[in-house]
Every structure is written in structure tokens, then in C-alpha cells.
mmCIF file of C-alpha atoms and ligand atoms in Angstrom:
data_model
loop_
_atom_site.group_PDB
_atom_site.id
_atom_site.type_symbol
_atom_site.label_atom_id
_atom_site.label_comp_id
_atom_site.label_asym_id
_atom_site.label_seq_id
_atom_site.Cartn_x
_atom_site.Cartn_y
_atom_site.Cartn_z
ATOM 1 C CA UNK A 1459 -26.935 35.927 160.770
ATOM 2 C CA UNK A 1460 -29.945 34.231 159.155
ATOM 3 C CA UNK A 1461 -28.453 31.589 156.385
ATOM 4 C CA UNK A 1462 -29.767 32.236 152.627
ATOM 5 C CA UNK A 1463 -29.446 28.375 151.203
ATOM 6 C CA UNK A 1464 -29.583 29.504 147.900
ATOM 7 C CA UNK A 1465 -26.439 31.211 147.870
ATOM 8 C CA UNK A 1466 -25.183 30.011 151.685
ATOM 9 C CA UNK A 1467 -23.928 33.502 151.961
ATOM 10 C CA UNK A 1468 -25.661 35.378 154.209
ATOM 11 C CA UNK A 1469 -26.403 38.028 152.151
ATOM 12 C CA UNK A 1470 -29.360 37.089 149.858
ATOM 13 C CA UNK A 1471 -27.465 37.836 146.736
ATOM 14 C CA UNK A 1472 -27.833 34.841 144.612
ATOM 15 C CA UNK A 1473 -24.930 36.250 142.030
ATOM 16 C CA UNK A 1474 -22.326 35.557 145.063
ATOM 17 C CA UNK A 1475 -20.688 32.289 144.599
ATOM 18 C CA UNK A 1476 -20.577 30.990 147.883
ATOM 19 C CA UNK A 1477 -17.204 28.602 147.806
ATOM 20 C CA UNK A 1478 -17.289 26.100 151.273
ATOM 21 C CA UNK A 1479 -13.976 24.402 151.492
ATOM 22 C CA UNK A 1480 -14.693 20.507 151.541
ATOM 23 C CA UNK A 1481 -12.183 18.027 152.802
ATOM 24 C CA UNK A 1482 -12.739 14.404 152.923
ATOM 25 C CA UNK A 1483 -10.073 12.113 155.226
ATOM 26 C CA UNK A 1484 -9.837 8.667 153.474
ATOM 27 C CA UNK A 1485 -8.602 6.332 156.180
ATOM 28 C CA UNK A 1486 -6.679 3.467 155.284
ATOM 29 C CA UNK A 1487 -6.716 0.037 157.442
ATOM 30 C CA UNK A 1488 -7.256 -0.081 160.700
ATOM 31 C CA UNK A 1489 -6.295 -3.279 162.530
ATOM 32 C CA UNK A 1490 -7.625 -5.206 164.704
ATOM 33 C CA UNK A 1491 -4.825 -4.259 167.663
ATOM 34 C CA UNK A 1492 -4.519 -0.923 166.657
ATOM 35 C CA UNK A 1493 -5.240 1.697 169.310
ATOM 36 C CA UNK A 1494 -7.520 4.930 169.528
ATOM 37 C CA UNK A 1495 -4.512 6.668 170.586
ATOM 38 C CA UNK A 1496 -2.688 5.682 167.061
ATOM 39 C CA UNK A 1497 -5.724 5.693 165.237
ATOM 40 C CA UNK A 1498 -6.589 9.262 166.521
ATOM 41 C CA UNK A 1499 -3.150 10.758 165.542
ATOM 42 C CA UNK A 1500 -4.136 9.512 162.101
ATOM 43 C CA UNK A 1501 -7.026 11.578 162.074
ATOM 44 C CA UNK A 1502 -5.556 14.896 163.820
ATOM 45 C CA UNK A 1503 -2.803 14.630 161.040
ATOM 46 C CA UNK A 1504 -5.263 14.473 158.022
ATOM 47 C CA UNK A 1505 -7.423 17.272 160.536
ATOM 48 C CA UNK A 1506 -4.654 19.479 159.631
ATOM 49 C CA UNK A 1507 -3.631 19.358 156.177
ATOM 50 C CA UNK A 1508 -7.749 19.795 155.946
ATOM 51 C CA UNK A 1509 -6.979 22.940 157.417
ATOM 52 C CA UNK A 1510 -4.437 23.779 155.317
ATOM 53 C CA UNK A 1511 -5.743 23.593 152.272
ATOM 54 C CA UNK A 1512 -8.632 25.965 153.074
ATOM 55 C CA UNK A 1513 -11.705 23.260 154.326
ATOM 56 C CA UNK A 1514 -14.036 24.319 156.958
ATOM 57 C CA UNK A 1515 -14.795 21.099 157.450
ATOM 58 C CA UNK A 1516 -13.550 17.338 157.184
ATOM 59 C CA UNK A 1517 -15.345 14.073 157.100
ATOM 60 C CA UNK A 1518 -13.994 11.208 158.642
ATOM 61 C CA UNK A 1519 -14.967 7.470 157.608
ATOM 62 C CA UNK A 1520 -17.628 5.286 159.714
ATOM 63 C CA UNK A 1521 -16.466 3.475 162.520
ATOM 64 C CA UNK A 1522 -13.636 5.581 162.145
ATOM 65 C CA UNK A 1523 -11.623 4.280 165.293
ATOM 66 C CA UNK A 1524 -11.326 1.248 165.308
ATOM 67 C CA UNK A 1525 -10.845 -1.502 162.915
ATOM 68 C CA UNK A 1526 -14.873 -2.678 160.829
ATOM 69 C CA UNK A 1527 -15.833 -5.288 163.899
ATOM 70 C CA UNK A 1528 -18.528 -6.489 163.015
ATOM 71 C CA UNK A 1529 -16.885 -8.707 160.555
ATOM 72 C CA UNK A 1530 -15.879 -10.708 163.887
ATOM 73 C CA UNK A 1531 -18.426 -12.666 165.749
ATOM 74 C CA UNK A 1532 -17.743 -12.034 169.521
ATOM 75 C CA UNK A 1533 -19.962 -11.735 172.786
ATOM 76 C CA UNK A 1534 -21.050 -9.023 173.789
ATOM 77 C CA UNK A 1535 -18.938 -7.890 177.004
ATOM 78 C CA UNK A 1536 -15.897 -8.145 174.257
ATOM 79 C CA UNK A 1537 -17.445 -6.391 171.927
ATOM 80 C CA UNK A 1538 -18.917 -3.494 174.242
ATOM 81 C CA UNK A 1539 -15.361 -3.022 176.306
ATOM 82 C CA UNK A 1540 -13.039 -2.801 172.854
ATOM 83 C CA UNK A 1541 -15.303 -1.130 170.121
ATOM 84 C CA UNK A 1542 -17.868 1.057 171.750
ATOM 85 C CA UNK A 1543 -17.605 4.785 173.076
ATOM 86 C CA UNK A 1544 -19.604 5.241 175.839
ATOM 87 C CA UNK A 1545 -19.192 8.978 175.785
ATOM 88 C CA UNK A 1546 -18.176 11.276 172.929
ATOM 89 C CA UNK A 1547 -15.301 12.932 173.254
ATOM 90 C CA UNK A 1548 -13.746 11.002 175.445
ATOM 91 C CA UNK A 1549 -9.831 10.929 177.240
ATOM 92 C CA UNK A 1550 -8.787 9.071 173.571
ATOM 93 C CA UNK A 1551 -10.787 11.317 171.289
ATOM 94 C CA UNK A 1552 -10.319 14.873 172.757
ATOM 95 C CA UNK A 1553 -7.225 15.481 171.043
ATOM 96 C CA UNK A 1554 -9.595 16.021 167.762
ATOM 97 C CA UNK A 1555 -12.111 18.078 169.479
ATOM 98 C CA UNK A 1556 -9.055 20.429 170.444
ATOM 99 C CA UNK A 1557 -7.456 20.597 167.719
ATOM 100 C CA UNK A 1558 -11.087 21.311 165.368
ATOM 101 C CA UNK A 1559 -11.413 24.795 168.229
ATOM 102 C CA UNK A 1560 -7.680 25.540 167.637
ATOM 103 C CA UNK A 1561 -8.231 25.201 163.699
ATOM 104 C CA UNK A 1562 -11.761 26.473 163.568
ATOM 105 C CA UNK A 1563 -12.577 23.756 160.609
ATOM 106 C CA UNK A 1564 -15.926 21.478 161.760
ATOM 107 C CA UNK A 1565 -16.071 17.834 161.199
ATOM 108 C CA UNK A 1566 -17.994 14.266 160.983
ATOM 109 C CA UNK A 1567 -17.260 11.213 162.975
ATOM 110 C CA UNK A 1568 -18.633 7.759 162.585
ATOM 111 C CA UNK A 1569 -18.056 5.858 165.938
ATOM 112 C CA UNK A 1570 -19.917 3.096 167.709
ATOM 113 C CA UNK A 1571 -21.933 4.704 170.326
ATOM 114 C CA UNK A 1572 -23.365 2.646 173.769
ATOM 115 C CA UNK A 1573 -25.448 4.855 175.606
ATOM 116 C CA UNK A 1574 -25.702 4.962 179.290
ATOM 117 C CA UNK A 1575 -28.410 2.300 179.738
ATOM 118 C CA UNK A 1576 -27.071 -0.311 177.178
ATOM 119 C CA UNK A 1577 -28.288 0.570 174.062
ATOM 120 C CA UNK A 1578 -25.543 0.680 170.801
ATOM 121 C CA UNK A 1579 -25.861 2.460 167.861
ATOM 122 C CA UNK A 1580 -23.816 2.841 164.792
ATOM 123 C CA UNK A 1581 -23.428 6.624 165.149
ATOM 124 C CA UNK A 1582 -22.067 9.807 163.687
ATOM 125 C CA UNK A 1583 -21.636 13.491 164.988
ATOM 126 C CA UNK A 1584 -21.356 17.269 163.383
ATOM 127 C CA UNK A 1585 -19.311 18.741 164.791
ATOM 128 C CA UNK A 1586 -19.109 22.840 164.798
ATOM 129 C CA UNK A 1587 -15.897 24.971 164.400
ATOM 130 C CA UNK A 1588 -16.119 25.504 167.798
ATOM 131 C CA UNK A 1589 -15.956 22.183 168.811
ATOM 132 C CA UNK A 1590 -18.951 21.897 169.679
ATOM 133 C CA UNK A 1591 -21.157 18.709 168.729
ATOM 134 C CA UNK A 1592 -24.213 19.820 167.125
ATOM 135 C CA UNK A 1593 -25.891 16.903 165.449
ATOM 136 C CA UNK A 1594 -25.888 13.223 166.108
ATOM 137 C CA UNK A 1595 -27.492 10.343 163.429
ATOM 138 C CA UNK A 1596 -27.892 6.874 164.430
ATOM 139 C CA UNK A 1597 -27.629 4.523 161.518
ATOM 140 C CA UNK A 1598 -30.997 3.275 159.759
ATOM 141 C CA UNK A 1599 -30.158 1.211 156.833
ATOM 142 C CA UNK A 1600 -27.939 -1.305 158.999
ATOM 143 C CA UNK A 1601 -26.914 -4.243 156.698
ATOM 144 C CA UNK A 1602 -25.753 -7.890 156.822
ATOM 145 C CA UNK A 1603 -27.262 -9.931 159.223
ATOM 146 C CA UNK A 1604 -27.450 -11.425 163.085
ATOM 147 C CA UNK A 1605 -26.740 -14.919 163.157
ATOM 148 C CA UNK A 1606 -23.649 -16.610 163.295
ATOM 149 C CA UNK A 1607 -22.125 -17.784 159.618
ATOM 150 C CA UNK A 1608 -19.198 -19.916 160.285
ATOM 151 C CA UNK A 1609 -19.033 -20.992 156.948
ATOM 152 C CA UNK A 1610 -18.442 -17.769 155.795
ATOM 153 C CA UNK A 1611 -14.833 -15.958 155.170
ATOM 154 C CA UNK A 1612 -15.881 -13.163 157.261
ATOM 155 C CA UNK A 1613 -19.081 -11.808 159.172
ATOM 156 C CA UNK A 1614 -21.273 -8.849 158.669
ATOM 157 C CA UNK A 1615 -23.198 -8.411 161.964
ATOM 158 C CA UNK A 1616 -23.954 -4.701 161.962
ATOM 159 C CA UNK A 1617 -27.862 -6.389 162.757
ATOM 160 C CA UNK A 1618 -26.275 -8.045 165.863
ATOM 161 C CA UNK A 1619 -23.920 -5.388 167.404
ATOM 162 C CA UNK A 1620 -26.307 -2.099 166.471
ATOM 163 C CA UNK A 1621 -30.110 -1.258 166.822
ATOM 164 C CA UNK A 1622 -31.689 0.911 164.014
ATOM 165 C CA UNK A 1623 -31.169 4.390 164.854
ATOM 166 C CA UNK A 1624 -34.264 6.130 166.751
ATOM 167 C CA UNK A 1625 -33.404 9.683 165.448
ATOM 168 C CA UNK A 1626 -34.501 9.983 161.735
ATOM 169 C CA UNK A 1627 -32.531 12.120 159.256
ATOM 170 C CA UNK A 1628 -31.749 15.171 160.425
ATOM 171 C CA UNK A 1629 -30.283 18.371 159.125
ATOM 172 C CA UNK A 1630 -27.870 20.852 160.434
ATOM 173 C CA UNK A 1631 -27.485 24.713 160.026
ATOM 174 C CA UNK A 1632 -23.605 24.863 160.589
ATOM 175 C CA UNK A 1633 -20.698 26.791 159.003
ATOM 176 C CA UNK A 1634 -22.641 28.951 157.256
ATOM 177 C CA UNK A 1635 -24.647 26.322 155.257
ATOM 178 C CA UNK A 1636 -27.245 23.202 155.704
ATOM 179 C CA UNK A 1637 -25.322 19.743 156.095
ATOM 180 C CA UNK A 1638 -27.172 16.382 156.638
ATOM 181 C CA UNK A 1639 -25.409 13.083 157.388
ATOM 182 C CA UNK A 1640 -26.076 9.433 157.113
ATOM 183 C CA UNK A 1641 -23.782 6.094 157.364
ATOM 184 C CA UNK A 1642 -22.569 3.976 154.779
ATOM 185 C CA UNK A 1643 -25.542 1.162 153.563
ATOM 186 C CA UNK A 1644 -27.506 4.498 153.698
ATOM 187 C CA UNK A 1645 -25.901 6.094 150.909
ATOM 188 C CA UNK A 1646 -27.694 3.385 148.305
ATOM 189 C CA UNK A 1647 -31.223 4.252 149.713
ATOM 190 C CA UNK A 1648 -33.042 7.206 147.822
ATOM 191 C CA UNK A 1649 -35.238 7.981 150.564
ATOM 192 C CA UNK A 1650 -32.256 9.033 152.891
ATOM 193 C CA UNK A 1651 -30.999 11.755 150.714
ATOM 194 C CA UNK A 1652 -34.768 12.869 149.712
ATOM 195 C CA UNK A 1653 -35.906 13.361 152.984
ATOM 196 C CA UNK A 1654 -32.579 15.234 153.347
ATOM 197 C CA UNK A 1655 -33.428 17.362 150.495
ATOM 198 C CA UNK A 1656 -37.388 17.919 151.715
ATOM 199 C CA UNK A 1657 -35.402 20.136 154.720
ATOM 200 C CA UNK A 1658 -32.952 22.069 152.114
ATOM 201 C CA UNK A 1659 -29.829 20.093 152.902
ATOM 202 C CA UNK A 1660 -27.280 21.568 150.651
ATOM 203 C CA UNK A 1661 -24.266 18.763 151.745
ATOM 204 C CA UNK A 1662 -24.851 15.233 152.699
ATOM 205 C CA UNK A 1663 -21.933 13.607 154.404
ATOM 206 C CA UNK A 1664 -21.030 10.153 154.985
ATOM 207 C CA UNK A 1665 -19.109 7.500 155.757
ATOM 208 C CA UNK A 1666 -17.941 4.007 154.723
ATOM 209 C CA UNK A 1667 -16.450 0.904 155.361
ATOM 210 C CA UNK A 1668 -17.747 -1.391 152.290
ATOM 211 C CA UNK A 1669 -15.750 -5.149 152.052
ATOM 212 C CA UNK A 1670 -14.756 -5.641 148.573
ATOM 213 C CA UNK A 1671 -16.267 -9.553 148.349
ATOM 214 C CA UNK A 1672 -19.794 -10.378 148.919
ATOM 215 C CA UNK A 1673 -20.117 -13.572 151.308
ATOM 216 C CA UNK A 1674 -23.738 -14.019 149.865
ATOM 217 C CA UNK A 1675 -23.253 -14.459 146.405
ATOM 218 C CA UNK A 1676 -20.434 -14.371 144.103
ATOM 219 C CA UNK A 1677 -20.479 -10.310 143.031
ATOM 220 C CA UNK A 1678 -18.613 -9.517 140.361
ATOM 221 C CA UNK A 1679 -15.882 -7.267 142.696
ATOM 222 C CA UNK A 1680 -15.243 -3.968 140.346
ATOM 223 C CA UNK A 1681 -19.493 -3.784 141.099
ATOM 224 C CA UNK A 1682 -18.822 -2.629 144.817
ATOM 225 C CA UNK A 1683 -16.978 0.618 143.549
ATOM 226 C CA UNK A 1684 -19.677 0.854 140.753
ATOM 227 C CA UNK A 1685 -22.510 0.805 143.048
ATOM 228 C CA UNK A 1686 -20.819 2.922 145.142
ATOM 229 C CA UNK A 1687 -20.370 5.559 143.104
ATOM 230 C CA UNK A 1688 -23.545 5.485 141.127
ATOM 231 C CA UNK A 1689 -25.153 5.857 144.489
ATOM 232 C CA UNK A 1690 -23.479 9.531 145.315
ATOM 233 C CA UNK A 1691 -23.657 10.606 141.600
ATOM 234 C CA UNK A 1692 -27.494 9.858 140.915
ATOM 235 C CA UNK A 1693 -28.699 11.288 144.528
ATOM 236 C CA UNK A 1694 -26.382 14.124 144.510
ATOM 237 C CA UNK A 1695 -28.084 14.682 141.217
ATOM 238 C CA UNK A 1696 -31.262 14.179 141.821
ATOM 239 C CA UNK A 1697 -31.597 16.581 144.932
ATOM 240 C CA UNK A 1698 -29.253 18.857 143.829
ATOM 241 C CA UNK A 1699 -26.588 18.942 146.387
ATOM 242 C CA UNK A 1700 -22.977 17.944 147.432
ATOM 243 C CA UNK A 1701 -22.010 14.697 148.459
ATOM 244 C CA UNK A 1702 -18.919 13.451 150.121
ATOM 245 C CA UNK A 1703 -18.005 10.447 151.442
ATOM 246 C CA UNK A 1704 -15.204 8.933 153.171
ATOM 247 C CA UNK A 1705 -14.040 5.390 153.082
ATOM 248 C CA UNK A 1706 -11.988 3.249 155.386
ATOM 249 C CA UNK A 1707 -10.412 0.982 152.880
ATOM 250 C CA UNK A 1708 -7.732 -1.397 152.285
ATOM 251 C CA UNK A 1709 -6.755 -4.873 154.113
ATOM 252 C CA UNK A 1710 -7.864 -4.688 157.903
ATOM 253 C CA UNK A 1711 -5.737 -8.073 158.921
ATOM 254 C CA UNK A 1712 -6.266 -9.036 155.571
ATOM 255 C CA UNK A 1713 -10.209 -8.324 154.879
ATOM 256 C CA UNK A 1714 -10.250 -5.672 151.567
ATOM 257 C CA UNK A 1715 -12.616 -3.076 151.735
ATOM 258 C CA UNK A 1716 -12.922 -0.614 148.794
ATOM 259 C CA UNK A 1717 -11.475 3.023 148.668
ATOM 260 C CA UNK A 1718 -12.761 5.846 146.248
ATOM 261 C CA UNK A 1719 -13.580 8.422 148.454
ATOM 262 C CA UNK A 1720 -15.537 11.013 146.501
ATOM 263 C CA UNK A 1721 -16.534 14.820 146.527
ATOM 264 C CA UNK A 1722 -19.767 15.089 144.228
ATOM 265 C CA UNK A 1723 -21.740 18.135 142.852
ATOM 266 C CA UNK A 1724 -24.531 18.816 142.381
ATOM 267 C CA UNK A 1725 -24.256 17.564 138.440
ATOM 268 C CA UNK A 1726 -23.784 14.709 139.801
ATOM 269 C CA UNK A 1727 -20.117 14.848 138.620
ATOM 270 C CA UNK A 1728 -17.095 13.446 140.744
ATOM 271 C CA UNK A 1729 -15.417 16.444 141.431
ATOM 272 C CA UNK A 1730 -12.589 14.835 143.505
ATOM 273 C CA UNK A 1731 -11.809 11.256 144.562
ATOM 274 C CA UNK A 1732 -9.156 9.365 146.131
ATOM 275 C CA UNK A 1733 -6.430 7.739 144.440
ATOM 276 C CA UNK A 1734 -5.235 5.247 147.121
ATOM 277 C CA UNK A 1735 -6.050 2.742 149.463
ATOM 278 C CA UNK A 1736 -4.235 4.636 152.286
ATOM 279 C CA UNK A 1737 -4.803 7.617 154.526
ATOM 280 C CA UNK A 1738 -5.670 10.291 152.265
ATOM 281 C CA UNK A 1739 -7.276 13.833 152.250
ATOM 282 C CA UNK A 1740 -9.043 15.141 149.255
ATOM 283 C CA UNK A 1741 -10.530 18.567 149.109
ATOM 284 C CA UNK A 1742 -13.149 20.557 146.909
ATOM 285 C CA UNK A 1743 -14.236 24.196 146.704
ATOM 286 C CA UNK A 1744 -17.388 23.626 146.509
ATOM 287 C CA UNK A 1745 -20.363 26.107 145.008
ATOM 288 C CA UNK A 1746 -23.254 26.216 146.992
ATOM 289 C CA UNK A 1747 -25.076 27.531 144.749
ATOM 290 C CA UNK A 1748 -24.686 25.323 142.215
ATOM 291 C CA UNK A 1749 -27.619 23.076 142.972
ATOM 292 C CA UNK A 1750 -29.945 25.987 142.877
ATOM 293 C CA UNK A 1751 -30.056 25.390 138.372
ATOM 294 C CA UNK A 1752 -31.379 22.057 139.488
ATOM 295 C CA UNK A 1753 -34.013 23.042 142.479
ATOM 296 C CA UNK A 1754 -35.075 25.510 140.718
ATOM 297 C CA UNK A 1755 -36.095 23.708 137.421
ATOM 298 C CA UNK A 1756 -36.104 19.827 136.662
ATOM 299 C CA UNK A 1757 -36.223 19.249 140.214
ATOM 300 C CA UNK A 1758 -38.091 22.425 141.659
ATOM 301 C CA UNK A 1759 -39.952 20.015 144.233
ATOM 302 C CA UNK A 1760 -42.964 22.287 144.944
ATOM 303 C CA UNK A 1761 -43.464 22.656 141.418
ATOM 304 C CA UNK A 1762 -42.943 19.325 140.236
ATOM 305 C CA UNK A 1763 -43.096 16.849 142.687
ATOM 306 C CA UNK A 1764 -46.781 14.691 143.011
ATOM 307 C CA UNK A 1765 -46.663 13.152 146.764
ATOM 308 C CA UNK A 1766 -50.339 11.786 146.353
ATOM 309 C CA UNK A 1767 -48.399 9.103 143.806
ATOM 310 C CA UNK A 1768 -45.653 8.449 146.150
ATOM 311 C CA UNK A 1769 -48.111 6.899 149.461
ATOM 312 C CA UNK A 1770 -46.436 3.330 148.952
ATOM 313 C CA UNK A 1771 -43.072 4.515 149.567
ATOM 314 C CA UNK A 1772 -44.200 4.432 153.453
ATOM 315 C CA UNK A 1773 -47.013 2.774 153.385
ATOM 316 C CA UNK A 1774 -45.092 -0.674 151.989
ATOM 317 C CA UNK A 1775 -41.391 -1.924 153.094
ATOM 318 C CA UNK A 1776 -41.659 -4.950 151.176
ATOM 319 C CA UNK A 1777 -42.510 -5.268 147.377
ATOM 320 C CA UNK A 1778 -46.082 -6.317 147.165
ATOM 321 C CA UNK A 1779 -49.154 -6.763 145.084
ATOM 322 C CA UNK A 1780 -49.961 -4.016 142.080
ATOM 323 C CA UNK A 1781 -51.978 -1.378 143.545
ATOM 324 C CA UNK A 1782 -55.283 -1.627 141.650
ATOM 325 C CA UNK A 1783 -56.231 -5.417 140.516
ATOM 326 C CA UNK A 1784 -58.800 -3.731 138.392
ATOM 327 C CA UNK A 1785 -56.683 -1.300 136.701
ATOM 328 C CA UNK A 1786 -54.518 -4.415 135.865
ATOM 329 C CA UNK A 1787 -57.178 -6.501 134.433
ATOM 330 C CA UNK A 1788 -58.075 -3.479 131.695
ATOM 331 C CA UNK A 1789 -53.922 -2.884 130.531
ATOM 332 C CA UNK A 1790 -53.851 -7.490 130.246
ATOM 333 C CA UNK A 1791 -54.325 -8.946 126.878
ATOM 334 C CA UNK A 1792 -57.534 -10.965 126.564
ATOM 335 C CA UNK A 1793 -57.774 -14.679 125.359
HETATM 336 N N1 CDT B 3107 -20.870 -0.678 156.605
HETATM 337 C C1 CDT B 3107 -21.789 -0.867 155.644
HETATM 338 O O1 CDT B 3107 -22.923 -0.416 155.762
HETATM 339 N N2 CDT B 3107 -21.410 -1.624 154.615
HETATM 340 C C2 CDT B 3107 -22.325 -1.976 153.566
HETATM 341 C C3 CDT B 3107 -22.001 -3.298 152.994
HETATM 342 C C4 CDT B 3107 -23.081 -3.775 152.112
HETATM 343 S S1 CDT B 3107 -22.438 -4.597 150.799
HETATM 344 C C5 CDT B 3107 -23.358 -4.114 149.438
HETATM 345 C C6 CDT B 3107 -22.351 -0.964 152.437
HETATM 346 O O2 CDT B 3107 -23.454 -0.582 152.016
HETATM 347 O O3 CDT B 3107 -21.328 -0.586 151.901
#
């Protein structure tokens, strides 16, 4: 059955609300000597009340299995033989795959992936009803840094341990509807959810692990939930479509990493978010539809948008020069 994106229902009706069950599995801490097997019975117990409560799908945080590593500076054998999957599923993470075909709900995974010939990726999978992984994204926007900071109160090496991921940003037609994903730092990039939104994603999923205290400068801490949230609302907004997001939050030995995992619509309103710092599942009915008001109007894209403006957006990485030093010299005051 072909799928009609404006209404997700199959039937090219656009009065049909077309209601997709959302669940989002908050994960509280994960420790450091915490195994897969514990950590996985986590997740097959938050799979389930998913299921329960109508969602066709769950999201599960980033680097869902095992505690956020790359706060720890380590070499790399260590690193590789207790973080890394080198195969997905594997003995330890079949259980979920199982249970997703006995449940028929789809989900998303954030695991570190190393691939057969050495390479490691920050990584996340869709995976079908069936069980069945259909789409993989390798992290882009990888934050922190490579070097070793020993005066710092914690590491952020996610530019040591992972390469940037080689696979763009794809989207998925699965469960009836058109669901792209990303990881964490990418949720405060624009580009990641527009170039979602150029191939009619109608959900972006994600996950997080975000440390509460900046080890650069000294943040203000309620700005990491700010920015965080601001982030989902304005790009779930501005490209009319669903958001959700799943944190792993709370201590890990100690380190504090924000919660407020959120369900967003396409008004850009929070439309469910997590109250603790613990394991938690929250769930949304969401409209499919409902971004359709916005893509067809204020942001109708082939109406509105003006590409032949937008050239330094991958032209430039960097902030640069103005674009025109004549232009500027007409719009400056003269002596
Ligand atoms: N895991 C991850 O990408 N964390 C980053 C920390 C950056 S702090 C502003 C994040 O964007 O949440």
C-alpha cells in the first residue's frame, strides 16, 4: 500500500485523522558496571508498557546500553571490548528484537557501532514491527573534543571514540508513515531536521545523553534543559513535524545528565514530557496530519522557500566575510 504523507493513511483522504501511537523510553542512569543483560531488561520492560498503551513504536535514548563513555578517557582496546557492538542484534540485544516481532511495535536504538574493519560510529537503527532493521544513521554533529583534559571534572571525547557518520540523513517509510532519525548534538542543528523535511519526514526521532555542567565555561545549568527544548520546539515547528526524543539522564556514578524527554507537534508544542530522572515511558497519539496547516501555508517549501539565497549554508562551515564588500560599502555611513 502506497503511503499518502499528508494524511499517513493510506487512503488519500486528507479528512482522516491518522493517530500513530508514539512512545518515548526515558532511561535513567546507567553505570559504569552495569551490564547489557540488566540494561536490556530495562528496555524490554519499558518495550512493553509501550505496547500497552497503544505505540507502534518506541524510542530508546543514545548510547542506550551502556553507561555515556566517552566522559572517560581510556585506550582504545578498553574502550572497543566494553562499549562497542560489533554486530546489531547481538546474543545481549536479541531479547528486544524478539520481543518488538512478538509485540509488533517498531523502535530506535542508539548504540556504539564498530564495524568489521575497525571503524566506530555513534549509531542508531529503525527498526520495523517485524523486527526487522530498516534504517541505520551514523552520528554527524559529534561534539566535545579529542584530546585529553585532565583538568577537567569529566571528559567529552565523542571526537576521539567516533568518526562522523558517512551516511547523511536519511528517511524511512515504516509503520505506515515517514520517520527520520538523528543523535543527540544533532537535534540543535537546523540543517539536520531541514534536510529531513526536504524528503517529507513526518517524525524525527532521537536520542540523548546531555551532562548537566559545561566543563568549558561556567553555563548557567537550567540553560541545558532550555536549549534543549527550544531545539525540538522551533524545528518541529518550523518543518512541520513530530519530534521525540529520549534522554538517558540522571547521575551515571555521579556525572548528572539532564532528563525531559519530550513528544513535540507539529505547533511546536510539548505535547508530553517526562517528569523524572528515572526509567520512564511517555506516550502521544500523535496526528499526522497535523503538520500539513503548516506545509501547506507559512512553510509550503515549494512555494516559499528561495534556495538561490541559501548557497552559503554549504558552501561555508565557518562564519566568514559578508558576501558582497561592495554591497557593504553602499548600506556604511560616510565620514
Ligand atoms: N551526546 C551529545 O551529543 N551531547 C551533547 C553535549 C553538548 S553540550 C551543549 C548535546 O548536544 O547534548
Amino acid at each position: 500500500m502506497a503511503i499518502d504523507l499528508n494524511t499517513g493513511s493510506g487512503t488519500g483522504n486528507s479528512k482522516i485523522k491518522n493517530s500513530f501511537g508514539l512512545a518515548v523510553a526515558q532511561m535513567g542512569p546507567v553505570h559504569l558496571n552495569d551490564s547489557r543483560v540488566a540494561v536490556v531488561a530495562r528496555l524490554l520492560e519499558m518495550m512493553r508498557e509501550a505496547a500497552s498503551r497503544g505505540a507502534k513504536m518506541v524510542v530508546f535514548p543514545e548510547l542506550a546500553l551502556t553507561t555515556f563513555f566517552p566522559r572517560y578517557w581510556m585506550d582504545d582496546a578498553e574502550v572497543n571490548a566494553r562499549f562497542f557492538e560489533p554486530s546489531m542484534p547481538s546474543a545481549e540485544t536479541q531479547p528486544l528484537f524478539d520481543l518488538a516481532a512478538q509485540l509488533k511495535i517498531g523502535f530506535y536504538l542508539g548504540y556504539a557501532e564498530l564495524t568489521a574493519d575497525g571503524h566506530r560510529f555513534n549509531t542508531s537503527v529503525l527498526v520495523d514491527e517485524n523486527a526487522k532493521i530498516v534504517a541505520r544513521y551514523r552520528k554527524i554533529h559529534l561534539p566535545g573534543h579529542s584530546d585529553h583534559k585532565p583538568d577537567a571534572p569529566f571528559q567529552h571525547l565523542e571526537k576521539k571514540y567516533f568518526e562522523v557518520g558517512n551516511e547523511g540523513f536519511g528517511v524511512t517509510d515504516m509503520l505506515g508513515t515517514r520517520i527520520g532519525q538523528c543523535l543527540c548534538n544533532d537535534r540543535r542543528w537546523p540543517e539536520t531536521y531541514r534536510v529531513m523535511s526536504l524528503q517529507s519526514a513526518r517524525i524525527v526521532v532521537l536520542g540523548y545523553n546531555t551532562p548537566s555542567w559545561n566543563i568549558h565555561w561556567s553555563e548557567p545549568p537550567h540553560l541545558r534543559m532550555f536549549h534543549h527544548l527550544l531545539s525540538l520546539q522551533a524545528n518541529a515547528y518550523q518543518n512541520g513535524l513530530w519530534v521525540a526524543a529520549a534522554a538517558k539522564c540522571g547521575a551515571e556514578d555521579g556525572f548528572h545528565m539532564i532528563g525531559g524527554s519530550a513528544i513535540v507537534a507539529p505547533t511546536g508544542e510539548i505535547v508530553a514530557q517526562a517528569q523524572s530522572e528515572d526509567d520512564e515511558v511517555i506516550f502521544s497519539n500523535c496526528d499526522l496530519g497535523l503538520g500539513e496547516t503548516f506545509l501547506q501555508h507559512v512553510f509550503n517549501f515549494a512555494k516559499h522557500r528561495r534556495p538561490e539565497h541559501y548557497k552559503l549554508i554549504t558552501e561555508r562551515t565557518g562564519a566568514g566575510e559578508p558576501l558582497s564588500a561592495s554591497a557593504l560599502k553602499t548600506t556604511q555611513p560616510q565620514e
